[in-house]
Each structure stands twice: as C-alpha cells, then as structure tokens.
PDB file of C-alpha atoms in Angstrom:
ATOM      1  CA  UNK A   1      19.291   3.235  16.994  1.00  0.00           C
ATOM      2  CA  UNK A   2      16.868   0.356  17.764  1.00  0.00           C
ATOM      3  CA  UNK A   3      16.254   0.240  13.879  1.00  0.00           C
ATOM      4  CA  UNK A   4      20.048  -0.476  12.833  1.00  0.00           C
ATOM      5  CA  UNK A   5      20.561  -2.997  15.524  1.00  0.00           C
ATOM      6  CA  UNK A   6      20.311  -6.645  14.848  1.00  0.00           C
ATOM      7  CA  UNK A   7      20.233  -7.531  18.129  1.00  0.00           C
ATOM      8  CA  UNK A   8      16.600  -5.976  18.849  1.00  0.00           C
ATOM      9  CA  UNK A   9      13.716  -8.710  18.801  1.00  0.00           C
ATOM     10  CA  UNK A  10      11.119  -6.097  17.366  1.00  0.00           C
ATOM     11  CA  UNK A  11      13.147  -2.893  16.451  1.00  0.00           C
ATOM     12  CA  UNK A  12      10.369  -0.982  14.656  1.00  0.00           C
ATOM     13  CA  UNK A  13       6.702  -1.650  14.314  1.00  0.00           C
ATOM     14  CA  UNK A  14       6.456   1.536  11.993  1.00  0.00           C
ATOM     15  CA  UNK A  15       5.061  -0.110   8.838  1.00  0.00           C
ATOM     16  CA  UNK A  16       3.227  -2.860  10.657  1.00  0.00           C
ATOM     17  CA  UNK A  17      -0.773  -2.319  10.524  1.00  0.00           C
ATOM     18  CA  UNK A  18      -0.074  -0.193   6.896  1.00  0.00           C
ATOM     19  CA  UNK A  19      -3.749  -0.001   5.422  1.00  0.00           C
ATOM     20  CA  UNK A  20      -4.108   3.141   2.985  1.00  0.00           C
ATOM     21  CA  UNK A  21      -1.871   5.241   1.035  1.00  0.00           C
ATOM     22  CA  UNK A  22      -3.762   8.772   0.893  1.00  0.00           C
ATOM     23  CA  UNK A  23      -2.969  11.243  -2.116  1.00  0.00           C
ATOM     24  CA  UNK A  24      -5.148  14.573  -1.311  1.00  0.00           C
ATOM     25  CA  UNK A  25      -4.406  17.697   0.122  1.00  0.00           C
ATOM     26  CA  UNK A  26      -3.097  17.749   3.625  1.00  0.00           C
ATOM     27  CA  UNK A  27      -6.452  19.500   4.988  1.00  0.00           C
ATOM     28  CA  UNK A  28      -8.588  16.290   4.201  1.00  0.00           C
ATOM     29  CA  UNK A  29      -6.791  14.015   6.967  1.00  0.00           C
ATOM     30  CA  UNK A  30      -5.191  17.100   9.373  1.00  0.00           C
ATOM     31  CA  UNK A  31      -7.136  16.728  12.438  1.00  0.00           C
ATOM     32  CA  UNK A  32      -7.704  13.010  11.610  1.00  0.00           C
ATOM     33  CA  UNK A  33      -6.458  10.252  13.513  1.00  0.00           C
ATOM     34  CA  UNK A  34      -5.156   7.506  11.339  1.00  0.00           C
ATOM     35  CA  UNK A  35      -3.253   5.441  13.983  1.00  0.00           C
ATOM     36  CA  UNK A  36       0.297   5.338  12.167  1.00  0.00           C
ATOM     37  CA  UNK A  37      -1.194   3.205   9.233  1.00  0.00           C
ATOM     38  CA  UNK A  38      -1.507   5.675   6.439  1.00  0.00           C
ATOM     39  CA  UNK A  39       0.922   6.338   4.454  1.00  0.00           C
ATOM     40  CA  UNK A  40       0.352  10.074   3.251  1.00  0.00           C
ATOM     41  CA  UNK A  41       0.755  12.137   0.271  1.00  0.00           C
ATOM     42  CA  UNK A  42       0.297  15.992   0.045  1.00  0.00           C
ATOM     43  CA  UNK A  43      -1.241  16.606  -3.763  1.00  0.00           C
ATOM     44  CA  UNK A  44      -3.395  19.120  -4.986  1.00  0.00           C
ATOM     45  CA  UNK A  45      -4.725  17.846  -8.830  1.00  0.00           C
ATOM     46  CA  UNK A  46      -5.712  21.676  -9.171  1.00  0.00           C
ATOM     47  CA  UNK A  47      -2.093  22.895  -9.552  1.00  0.00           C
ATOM     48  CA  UNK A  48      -0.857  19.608 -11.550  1.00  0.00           C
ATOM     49  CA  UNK A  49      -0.946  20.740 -15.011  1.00  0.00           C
ATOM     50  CA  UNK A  50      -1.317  17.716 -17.187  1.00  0.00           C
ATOM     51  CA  UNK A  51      -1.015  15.348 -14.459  1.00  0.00           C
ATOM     52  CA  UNK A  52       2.436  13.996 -14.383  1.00  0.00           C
ATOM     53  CA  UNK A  53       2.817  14.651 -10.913  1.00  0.00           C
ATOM     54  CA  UNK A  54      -0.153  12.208 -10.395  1.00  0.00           C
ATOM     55  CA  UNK A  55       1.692   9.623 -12.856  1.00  0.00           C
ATOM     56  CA  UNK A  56       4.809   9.732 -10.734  1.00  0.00           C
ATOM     57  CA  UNK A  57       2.757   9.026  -7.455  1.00  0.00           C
ATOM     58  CA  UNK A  58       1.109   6.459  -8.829  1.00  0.00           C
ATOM     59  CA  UNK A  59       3.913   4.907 -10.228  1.00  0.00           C
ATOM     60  CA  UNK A  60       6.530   5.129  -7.295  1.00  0.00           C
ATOM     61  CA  UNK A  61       5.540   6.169  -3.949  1.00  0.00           C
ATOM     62  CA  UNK A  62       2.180   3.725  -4.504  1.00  0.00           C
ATOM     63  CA  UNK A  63       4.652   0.552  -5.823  1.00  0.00           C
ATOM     64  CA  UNK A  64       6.457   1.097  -3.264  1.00  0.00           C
ATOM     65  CA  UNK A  65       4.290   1.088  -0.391  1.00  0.00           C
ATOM     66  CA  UNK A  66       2.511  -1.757  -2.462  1.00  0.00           C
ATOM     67  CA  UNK A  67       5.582  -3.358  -1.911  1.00  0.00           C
ATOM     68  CA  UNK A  68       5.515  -2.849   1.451  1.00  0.00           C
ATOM     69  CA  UNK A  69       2.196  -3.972   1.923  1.00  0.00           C
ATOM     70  CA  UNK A  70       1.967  -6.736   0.436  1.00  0.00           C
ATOM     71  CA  UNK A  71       5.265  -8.061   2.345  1.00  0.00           C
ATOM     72  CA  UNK A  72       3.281  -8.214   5.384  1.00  0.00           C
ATOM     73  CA  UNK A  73       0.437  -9.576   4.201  1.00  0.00           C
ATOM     74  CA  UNK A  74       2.142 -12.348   2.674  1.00  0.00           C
ATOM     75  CA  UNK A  75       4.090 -12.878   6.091  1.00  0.00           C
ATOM     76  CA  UNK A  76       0.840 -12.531   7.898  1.00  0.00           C
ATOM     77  CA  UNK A  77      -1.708 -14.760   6.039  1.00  0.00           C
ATOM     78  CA  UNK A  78       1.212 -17.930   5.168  1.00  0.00           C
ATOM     79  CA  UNK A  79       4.127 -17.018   7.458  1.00  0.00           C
ATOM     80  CA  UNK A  80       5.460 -20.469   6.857  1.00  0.00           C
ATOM     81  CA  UNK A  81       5.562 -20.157   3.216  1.00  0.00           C
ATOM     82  CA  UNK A  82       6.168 -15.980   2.455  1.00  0.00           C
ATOM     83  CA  UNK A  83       7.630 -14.970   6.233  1.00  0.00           C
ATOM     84  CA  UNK A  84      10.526 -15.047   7.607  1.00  0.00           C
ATOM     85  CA  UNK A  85      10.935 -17.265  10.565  1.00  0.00           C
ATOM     86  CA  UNK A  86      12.042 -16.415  13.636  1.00  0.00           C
ATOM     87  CA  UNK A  87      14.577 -13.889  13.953  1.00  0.00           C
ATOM     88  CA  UNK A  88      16.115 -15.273  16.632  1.00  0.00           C
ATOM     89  CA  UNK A  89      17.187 -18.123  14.638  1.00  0.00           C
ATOM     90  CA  UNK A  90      18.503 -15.833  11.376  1.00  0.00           C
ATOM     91  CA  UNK A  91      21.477 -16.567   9.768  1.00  0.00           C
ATOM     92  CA  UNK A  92      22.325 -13.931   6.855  1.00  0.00           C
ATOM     93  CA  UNK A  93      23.215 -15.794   3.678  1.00  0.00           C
ATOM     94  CA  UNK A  94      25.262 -14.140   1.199  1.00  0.00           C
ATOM     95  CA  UNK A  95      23.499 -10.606   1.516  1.00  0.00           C
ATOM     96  CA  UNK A  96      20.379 -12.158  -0.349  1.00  0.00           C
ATOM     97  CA  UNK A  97      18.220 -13.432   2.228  1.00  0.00           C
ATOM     98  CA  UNK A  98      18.727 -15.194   5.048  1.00  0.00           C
ATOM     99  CA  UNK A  99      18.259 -18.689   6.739  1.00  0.00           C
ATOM    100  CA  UNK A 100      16.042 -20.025   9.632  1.00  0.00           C
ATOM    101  CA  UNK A 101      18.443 -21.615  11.820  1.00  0.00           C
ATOM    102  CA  UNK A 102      22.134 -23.340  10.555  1.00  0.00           C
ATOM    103  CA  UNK A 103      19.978 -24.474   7.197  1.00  0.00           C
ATOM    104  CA  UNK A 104      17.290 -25.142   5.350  1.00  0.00           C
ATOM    105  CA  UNK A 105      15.595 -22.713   2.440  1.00  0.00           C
ATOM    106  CA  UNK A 106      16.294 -19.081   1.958  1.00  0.00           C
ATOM    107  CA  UNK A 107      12.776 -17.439   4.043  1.00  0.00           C
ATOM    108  CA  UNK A 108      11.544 -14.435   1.838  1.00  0.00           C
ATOM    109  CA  UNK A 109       9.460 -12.335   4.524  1.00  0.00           C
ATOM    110  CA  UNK A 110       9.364 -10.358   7.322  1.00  0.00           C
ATOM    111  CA  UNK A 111      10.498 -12.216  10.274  1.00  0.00           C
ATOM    112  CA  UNK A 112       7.434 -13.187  13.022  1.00  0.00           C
ATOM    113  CA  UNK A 113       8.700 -10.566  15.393  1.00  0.00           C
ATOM    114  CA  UNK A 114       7.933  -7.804  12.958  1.00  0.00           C
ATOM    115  CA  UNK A 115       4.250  -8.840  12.502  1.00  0.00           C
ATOM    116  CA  UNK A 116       2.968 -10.657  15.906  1.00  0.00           C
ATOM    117  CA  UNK A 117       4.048  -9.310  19.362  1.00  0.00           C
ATOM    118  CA  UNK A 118       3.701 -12.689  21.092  1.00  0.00           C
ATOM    119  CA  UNK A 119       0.534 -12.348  22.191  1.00  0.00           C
ATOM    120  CA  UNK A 120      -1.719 -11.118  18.673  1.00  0.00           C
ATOM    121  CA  UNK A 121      -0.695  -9.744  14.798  1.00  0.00           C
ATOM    122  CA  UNK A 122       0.436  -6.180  14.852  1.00  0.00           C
ATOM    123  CA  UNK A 123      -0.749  -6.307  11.102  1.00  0.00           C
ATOM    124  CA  UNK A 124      -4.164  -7.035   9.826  1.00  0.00           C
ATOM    125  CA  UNK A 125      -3.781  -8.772   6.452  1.00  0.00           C
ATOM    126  CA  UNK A 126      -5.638  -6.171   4.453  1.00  0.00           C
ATOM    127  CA  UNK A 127      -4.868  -5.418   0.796  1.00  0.00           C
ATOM    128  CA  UNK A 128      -3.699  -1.836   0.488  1.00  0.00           C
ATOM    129  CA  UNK A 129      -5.958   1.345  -0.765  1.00  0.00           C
ATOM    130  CA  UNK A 130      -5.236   3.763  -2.618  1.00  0.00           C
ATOM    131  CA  UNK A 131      -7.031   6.683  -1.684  1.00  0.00           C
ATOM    132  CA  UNK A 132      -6.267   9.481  -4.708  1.00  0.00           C
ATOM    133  CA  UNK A 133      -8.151  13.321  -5.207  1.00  0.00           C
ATOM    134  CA  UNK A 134      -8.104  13.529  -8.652  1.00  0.00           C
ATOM    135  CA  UNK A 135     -10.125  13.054 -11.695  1.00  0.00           C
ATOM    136  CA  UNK A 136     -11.046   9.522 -12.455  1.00  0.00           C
ATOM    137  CA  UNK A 137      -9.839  10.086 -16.123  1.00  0.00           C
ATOM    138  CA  UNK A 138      -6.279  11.315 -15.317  1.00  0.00           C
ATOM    139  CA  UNK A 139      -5.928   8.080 -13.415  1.00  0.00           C
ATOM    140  CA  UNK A 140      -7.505   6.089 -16.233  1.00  0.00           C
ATOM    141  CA  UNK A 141      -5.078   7.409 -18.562  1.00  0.00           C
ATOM    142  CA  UNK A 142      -2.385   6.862 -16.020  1.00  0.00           C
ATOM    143  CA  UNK A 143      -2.980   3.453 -15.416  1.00  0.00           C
ATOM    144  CA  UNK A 144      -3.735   2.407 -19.452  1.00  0.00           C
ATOM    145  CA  UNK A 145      -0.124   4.104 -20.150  1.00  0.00           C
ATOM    146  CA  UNK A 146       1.378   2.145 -17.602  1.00  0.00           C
ATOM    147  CA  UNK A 147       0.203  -2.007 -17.609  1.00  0.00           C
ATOM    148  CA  UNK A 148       2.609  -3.226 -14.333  1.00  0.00           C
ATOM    149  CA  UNK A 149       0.378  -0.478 -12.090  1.00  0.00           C
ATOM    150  CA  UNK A 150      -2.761  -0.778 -13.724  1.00  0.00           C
ATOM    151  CA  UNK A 151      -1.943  -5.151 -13.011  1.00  0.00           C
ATOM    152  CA  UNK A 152      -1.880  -4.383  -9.007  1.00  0.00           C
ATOM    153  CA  UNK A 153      -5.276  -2.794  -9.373  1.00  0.00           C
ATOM    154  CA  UNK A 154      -7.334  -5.139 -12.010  1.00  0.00           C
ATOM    155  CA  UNK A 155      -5.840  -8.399  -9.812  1.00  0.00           C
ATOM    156  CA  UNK A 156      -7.006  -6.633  -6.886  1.00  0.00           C
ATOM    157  CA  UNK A 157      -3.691  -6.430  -4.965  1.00  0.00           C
ATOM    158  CA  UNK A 158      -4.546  -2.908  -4.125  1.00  0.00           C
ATOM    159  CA  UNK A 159      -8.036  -0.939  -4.076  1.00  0.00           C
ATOM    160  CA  UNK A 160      -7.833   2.225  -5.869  1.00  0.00           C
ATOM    161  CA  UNK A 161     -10.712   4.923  -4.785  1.00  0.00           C
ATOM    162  CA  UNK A 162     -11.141   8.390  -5.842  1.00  0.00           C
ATOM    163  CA  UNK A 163     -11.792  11.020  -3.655  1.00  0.00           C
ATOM    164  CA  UNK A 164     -14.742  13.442  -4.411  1.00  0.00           C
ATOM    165  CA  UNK A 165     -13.937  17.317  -4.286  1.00  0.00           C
ATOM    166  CA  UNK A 166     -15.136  17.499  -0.679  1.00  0.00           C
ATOM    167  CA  UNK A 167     -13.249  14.809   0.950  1.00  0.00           C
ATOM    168  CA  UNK A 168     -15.140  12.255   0.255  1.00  0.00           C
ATOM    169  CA  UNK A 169     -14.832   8.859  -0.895  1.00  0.00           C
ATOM    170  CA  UNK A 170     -16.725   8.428  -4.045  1.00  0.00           C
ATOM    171  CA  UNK A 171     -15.581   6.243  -7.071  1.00  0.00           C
ATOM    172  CA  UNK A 172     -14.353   2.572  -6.643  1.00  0.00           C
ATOM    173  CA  UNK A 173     -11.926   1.265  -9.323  1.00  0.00           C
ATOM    174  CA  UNK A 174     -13.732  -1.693 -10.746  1.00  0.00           C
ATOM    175  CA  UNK A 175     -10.795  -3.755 -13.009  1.00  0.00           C
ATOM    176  CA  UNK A 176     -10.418  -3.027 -16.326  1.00  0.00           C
ATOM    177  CA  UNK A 177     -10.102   0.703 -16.912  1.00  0.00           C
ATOM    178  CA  UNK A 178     -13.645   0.912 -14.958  1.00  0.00           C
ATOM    179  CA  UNK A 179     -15.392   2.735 -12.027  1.00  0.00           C
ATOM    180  CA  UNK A 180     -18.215   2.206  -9.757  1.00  0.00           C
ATOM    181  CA  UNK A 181     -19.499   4.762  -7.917  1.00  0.00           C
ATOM    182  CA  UNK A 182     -19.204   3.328  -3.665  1.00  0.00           C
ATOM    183  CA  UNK A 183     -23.434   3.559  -3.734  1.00  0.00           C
ATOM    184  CA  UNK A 184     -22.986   0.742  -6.334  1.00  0.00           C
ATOM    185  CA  UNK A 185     -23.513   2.501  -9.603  1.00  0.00           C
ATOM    186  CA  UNK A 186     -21.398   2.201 -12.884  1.00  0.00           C
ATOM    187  CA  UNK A 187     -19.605   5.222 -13.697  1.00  0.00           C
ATOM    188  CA  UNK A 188     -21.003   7.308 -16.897  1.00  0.00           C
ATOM    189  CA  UNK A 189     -19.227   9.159 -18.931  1.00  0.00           C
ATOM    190  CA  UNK A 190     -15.760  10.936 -18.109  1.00  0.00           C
ATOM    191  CA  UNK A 191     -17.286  12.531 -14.844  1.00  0.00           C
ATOM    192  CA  UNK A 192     -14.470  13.565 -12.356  1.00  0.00           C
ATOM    193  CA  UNK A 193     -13.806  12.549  -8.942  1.00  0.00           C
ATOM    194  CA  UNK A 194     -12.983  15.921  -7.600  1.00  0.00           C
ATOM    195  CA  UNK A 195     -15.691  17.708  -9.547  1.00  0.00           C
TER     196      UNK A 195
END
C-alpha cells in the first residue's frame, strides 16, 4: 500500500543502501546476513551448458540493477544536479518527470526522501559489484559479445568479481577484457574462477 501512495514522504526504503548483485548458488550467502542490500541471483555455472543463462544475467537482471544503482548514487553524491528535489514540492509533468515546486527544470532522480531520512543518507554512494560464480572466460566472452555491458565495467560504473569454486572472492575484472587476481596478480592464461 505505502508503495502506490503518493502521499507517503518515504514509502519504501527497499532499494536504498543497494551494494552487490550476487550470481552463485543460494548456499554461498544462506545463513549470511546481507542487510537488505544485495540483490541475489540463484545460478549454478555447472548446469549452464554453454553459458547463455550467464549471458542473460549479465545482460538484464545486472543492467537493471545497474540502473538502479547508479540512480541513487547520482541522487546521493549531486542531489542538486541528478536528484530529485523534495517530494513534497513534486509536481508531475506530462508523465515524463516531474517538477520541484510550480516550475523550474524537469529533476531526473530520486527524490531526497528516498535517500536521506532527515537525519543521515540511507544510501552509501558506492558503485555496484557484481559478484558472479563462473568461469572468468565465459564472462570474457560474454562481455566482448556484448560492448554496452562490457562499457559499465571498463568505465568502472560497476565492479565485476568472480567467485572461486569455494565461495570465495578471487578474480577482479581489471578493464579491458582483463583480470587480476584480489592478492594483486595478473591473471594467466584461461584459468577459471570456479575451478
């Protein structure tokens, strides 16, 4: 209810705080606490045959929750120039955007309410990671196939890391079809994450 109503000041802080998007099998966060601000994704690489359900993930749940991200970060690090304003003060304008008060410019964020609380920002302004359990080279292929996803990760709008095959996080995505492993050291070869 609170979500469909206008009239609420903050209706949902749901997405507020969003700081990984996690694409493993459920076992390596169950028991975990993440605190709301993980967005997760059940995926086994073992039982996706030529990857394409790893291309689909990583080319529309992890846009989208780029998407997401990057809306409150942009509200959150220049709310005058990427927020919303005050919602208080909203005025919808043709079903495109709205307005801050009776004029002025169209505001293209998330309105104050939905990041700060009054008090302190219910949003760090982190850029989102990708956390993914599969083998580096699928994702290397995935990514040179498909420039507009591979772009979020070489500009460094998102982190992408691949998990190891016991949970843990091992390989860095260093720009330009490249991996580090997160002790520092290049990548050699076409090792796999999840070996």
């Amino acid at each position: 209810r609170r979500a469909a109503d206008w009239s609420e000041l903050r209706p949902e802080w749901g997405l507020a705080g969003c700081r990984a998007f996690i694409a493993a099998p459920r076992g390596r966060t169950d028991g975990t606490s993440l605190s709301g601000r993980s967005f997760l994704h059940s995926y086994d690489w073992q039982a996706d045959k030529g990857f394409g359900v790893l291309e689909l993930i990583l080319t529309a749940p992890v846009v989208v929750a780029s998407w997401i991200s990057l809306q409150y970060y942009g509200s959150t690090v220049a709310p005058d120039l990427f927020g919303g304003g005050n919602k208080l003060l909203h005025n919808v304008a043709g079903g495109i955007g709205v307005l801050e008060g009776n004029g002025g410019n169209l505001r293209p964020g998330l309105p104050w309410q939905s990041i700060h609380d009054g008090e302190g920002y219910q949003h760090d302004p982190l850029r989102l990671s990708v956390i993914v359990e599969a083998p580096r080279e699928a994702m290397t292929d995935i990514l040179s196939r498909h420039p507009a996803v591979r772009a979020l990760f070489d500009n460094g709008w998102l982190h992408l890391i691949a998990m190891d095959g016991e949970g843990k996080l091992a390989w860095r995505y260093d720009r330009n079809l490249g991996w580090e492993s997160m002790d520092g050291t290049p990548a050699a070869g076409h090792a796999m994450a999840a070996e």
